[in-house]
XYZ file of C-alpha atoms in Angstrom:
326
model
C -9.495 34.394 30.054
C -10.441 37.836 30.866
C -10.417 39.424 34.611
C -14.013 40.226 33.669
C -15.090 36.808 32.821
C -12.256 34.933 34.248
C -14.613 30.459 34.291
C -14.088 28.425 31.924
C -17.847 27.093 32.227
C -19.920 29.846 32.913
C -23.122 29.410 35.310
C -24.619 32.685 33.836
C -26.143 34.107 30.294
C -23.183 36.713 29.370
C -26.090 39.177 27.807
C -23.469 42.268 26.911
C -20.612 39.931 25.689
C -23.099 38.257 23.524
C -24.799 41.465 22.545
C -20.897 42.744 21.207
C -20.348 39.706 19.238
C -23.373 39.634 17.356
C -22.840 43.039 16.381
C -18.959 42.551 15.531
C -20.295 40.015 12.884
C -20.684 42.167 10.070
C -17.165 43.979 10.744
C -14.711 40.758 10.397
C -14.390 41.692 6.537
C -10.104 40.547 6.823
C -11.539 36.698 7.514
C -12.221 34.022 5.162
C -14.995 33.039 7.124
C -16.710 36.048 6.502
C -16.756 35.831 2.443
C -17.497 31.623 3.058
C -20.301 32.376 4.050
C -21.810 35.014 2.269
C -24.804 32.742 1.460
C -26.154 33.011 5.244
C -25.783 36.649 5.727
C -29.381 36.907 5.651
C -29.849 34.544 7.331
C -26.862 35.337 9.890
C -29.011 38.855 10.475
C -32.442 36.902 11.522
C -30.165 34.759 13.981
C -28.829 37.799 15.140
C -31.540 39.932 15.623
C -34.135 37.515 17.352
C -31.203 36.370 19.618
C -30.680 40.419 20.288
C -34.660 40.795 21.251
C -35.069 37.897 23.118
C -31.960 39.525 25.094
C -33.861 43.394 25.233
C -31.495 44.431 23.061
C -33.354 44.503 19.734
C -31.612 48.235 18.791
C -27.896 46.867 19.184
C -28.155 46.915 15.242
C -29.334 49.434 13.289
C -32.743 49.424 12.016
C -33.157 51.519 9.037
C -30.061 49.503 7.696
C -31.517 46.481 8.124
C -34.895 47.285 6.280
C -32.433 48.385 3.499
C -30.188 45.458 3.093
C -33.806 43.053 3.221
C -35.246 45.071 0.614
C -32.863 45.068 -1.821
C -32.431 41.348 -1.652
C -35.920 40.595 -3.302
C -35.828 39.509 -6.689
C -38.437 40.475 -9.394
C -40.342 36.776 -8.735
C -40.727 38.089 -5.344
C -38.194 35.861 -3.433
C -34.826 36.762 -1.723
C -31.585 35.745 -1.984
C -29.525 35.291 0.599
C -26.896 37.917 -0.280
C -26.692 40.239 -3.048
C -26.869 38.950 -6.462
C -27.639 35.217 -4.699
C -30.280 33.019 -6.038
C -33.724 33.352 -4.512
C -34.524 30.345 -2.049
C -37.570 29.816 0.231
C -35.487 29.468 3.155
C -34.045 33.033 2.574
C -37.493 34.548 2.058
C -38.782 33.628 5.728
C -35.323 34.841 7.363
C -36.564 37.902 5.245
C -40.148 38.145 6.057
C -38.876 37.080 10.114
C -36.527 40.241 9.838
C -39.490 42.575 9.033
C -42.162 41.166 10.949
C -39.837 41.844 13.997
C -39.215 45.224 13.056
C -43.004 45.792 11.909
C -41.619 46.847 8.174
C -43.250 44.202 6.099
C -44.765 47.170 3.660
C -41.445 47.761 3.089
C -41.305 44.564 0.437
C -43.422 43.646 -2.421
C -45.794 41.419 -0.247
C -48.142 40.272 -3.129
C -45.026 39.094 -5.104
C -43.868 36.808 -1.975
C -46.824 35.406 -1.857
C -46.870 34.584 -5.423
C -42.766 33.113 -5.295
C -43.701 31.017 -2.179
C -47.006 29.555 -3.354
C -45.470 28.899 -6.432
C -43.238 26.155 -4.711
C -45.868 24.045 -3.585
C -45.690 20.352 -6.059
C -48.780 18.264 -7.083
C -48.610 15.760 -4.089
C -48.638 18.862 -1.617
C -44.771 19.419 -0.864
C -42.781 22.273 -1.421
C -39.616 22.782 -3.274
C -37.204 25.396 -2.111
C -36.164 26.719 -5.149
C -36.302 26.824 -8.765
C -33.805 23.808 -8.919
C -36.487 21.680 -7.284
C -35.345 19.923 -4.261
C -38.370 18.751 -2.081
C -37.853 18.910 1.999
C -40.457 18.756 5.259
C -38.103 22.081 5.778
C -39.588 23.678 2.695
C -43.165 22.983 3.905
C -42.878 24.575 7.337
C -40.872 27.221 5.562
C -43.994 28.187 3.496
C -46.416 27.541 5.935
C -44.572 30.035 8.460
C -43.924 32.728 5.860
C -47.611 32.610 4.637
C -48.879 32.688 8.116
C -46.967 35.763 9.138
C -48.096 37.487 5.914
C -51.797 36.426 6.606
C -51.948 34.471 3.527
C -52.435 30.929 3.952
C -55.122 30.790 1.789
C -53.050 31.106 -1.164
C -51.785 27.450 -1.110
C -53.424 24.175 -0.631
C -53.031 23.474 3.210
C -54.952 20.119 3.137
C -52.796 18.894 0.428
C -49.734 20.194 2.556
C -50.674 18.594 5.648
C -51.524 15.337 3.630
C -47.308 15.157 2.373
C -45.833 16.284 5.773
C -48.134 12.809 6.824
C -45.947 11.100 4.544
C -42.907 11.699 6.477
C -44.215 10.145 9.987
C -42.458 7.107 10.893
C -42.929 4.306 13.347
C -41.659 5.722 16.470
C -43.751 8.878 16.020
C -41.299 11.156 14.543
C -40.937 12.727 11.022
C -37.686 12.438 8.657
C -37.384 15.391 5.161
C -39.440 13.248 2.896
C -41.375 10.188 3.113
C -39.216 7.123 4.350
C -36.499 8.871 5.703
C -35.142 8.929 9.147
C -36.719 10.799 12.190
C -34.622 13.848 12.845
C -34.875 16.098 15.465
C -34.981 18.964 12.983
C -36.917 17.755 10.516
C -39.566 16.843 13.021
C -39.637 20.712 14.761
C -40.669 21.255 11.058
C -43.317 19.005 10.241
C -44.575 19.155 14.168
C -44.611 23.398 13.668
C -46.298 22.999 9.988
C -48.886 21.014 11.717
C -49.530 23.158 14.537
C -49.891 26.621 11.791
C -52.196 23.942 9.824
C -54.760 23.529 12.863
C -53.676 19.799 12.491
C -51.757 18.786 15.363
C -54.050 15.816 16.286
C -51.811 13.743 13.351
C -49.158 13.907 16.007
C -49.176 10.938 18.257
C -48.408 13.175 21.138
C -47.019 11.068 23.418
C -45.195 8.152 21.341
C -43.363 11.713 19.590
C -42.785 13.619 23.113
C -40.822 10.099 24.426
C -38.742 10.118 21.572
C -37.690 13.334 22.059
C -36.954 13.532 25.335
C -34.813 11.063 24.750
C -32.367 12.707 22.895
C -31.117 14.391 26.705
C -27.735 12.421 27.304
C -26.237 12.696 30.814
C -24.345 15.778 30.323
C -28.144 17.296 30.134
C -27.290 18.212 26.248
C -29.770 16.822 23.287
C -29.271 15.441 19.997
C -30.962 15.340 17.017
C -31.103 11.545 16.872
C -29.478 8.360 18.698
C -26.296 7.875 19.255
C -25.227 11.174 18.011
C -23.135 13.534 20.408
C -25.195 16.659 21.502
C -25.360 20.029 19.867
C -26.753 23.154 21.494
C -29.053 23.350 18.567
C -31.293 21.099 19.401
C -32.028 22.976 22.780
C -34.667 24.387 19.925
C -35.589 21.931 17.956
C -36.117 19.428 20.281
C -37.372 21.753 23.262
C -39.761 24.131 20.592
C -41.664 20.770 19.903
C -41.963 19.863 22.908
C -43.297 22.619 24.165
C -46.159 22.767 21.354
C -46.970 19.044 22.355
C -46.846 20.294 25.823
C -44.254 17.585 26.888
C -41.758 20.283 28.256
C -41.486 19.291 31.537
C -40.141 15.839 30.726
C -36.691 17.251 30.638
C -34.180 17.564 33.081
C -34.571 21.469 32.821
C -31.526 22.605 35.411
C -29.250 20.056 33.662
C -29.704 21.510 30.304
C -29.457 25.247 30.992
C -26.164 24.231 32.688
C -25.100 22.107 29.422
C -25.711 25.498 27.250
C -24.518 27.895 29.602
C -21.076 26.107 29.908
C -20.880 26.503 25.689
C -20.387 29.875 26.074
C -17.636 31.967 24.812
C -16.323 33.803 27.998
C -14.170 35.898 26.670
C -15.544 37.231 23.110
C -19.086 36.253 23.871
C -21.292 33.803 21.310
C -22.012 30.400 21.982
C -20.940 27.180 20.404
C -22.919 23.557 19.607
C -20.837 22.561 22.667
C -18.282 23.405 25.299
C -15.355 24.464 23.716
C -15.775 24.873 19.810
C -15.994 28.222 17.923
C -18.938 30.189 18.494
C -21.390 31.282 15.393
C -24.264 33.213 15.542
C -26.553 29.824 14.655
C -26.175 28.319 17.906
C -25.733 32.017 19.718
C -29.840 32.358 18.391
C -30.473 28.744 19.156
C -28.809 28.534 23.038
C -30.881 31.877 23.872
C -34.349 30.646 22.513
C -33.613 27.003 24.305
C -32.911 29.209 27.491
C -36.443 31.226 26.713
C -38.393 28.296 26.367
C -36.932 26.980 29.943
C -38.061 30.341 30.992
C -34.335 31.327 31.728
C -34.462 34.946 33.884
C -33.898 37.849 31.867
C -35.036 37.030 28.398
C -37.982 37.653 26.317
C -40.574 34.635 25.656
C -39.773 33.010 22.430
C -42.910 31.724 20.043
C -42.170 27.413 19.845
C -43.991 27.773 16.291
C -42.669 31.096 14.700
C -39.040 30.895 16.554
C -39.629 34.680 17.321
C -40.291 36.902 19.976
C -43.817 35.974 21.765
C -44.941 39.520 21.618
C -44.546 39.983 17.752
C -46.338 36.866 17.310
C -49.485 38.218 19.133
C -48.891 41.249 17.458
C -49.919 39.463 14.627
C -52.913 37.527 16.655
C -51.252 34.321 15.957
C -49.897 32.976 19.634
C -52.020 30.415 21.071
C -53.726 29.288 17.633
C -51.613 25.454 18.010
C -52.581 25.211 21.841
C -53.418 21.637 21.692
């Protein structure tokens, strides 16, 4: 451990440790990690970035190169890929559109042609597929919804049809699995619970049968998990806690007990944070252990949007916060 940060289970948010390792990320060229997952780099980036705002330190990468590396990523359809020369994919293009909407560059990419790739995706029944290959997911529908939304173009899909198929996928005990008749995830139902609230349609939700379900997932080390009798994961600090918080069920979890739980899944050393105490950091749970902390209204960081999974203030930019108040 270092003299700086000498616990093993931190009680505090290590802001300038974390700040370093998001911004080492793109210089760890000599590890096979690095080229493993060249798919996520655009990804990696959105995680990055939004974690780096929420912190106040949206500048710690650099902005003009970051426009750059988006733009050249869309394809002539009008989606991205997630690297160069990668396929385009739906999720890719929101991590794309999120990137730009944060830094106010959206001009910089062929909006019109987004439009066009991501309405394209949307099936007969009302679900989306993420990608020319054809796989159909609850993801892929809040995926649209969210991207259209931020570009101001709902209109250019069938919403009533989408919120009819994301019905589909509600199950018995008020939660909502990837397709009709599959399992209630934790994920999965951020996704359809989000789609719902962009879609003006949140009264669907059976607020409170949902809100008990998810609260839940809080074991007695105050971490959550994405379903039961699975271990917990600092990831679902957002995807359980962001619907929550549109349901406005927040405040039935033990609040002081998780922000310990994430907290001690810090890296103290090298900075990042892990899906639990002592595993390798990545930038995934780094974004998704500072936006659980926002929405607990942890000191010293930025509000974070429960529907968009960016910054508050960029979402009212856009005149969208407050639209899925229930």
């Amino acid at each position: 451990m270092s003299a700086e940060h000498p616990e093993t289970n931190p009680t505090k948010l290590l802001v300038p440790l974390h700040v370093k390792y998001i911004q080492s990320l793109d210089t760890r060229k000599e590890d096979l990690e690095y080229w493993l997952t060249e798919h996520l780099r655009l990804n990696g980036i959105y995680w990055g970035l939004t974690a780096l705002d929420l912190m106040n330190n949206v500048d710690a990468l650099a902005k003009k190169d970051v426009i750059a590396y988006v733009r050249g990523l869309q394809h002539s359809n009008g989606g991205f890929g997630g690297h160069v020369d990668h396929d385009p994919h739906l999720i890719y293009t929101l991590s794309a559109i999120q990137i730009l909407i944060i830094h106010d560059a959206i001009n910089e990419i062929d909006v019109a042609k987004a439009t066009e790739y991501i309405a394209s995706k949307q099936q007969i029944d009302g679900s989306f597929c993420g990608d020319s290959w054809g796989e159909v997911d609850s993801r892929f529908s809040y995926i649209a919804l969210s991207s259209l939304s931020l570009l101001g173009r709902l209109d250019a899909i069938d919403v009533d049809k989408a919120v009819e198929w994301i019905l589909r996928c509600k199950n018995y005990d008020g939660g909502f699995g990837n397709q009709p008749g599959s399992e209630s995830h934790a994920g999965q139902i951020f996704c359809c619970v989000a789609a719902l609230a962009i879609a003006d349609a949140l009264h669907h939700v059976d607020i409170d049968l949902l809100s008990w379900w998810l609260c839940e997932r809080q074991l007695k080390n105050g971490g959550l998990n994405g379903r039961p009798e699975k271990l917990e994961d600092v990831c679902y600090s957002w995807w359980v806690l962001s619907s929550l918080s549109i349901l406005g069920r927040l405040h039935w979890i033990a609040k002081d007990k998780l922000i310990a739980f994430i907290l001690s899944a810090q890296d103290p050393e090298n900075g990042g944070i892990s899906d639990r105490p002592g595993d390798m950091v990545d930038v995934f749970h780094t974004l998704f252990g500072v936006t659980g902390l926002s929405l607990l209204g942890y000191p010293g960081l930025k509000e974070v949007d429960p529907v968009y999974c960016l910054p508050k203030y960029v979402v009212q930019r856009l005149g969208l916060a407050q639209k899925y108040h229930i």
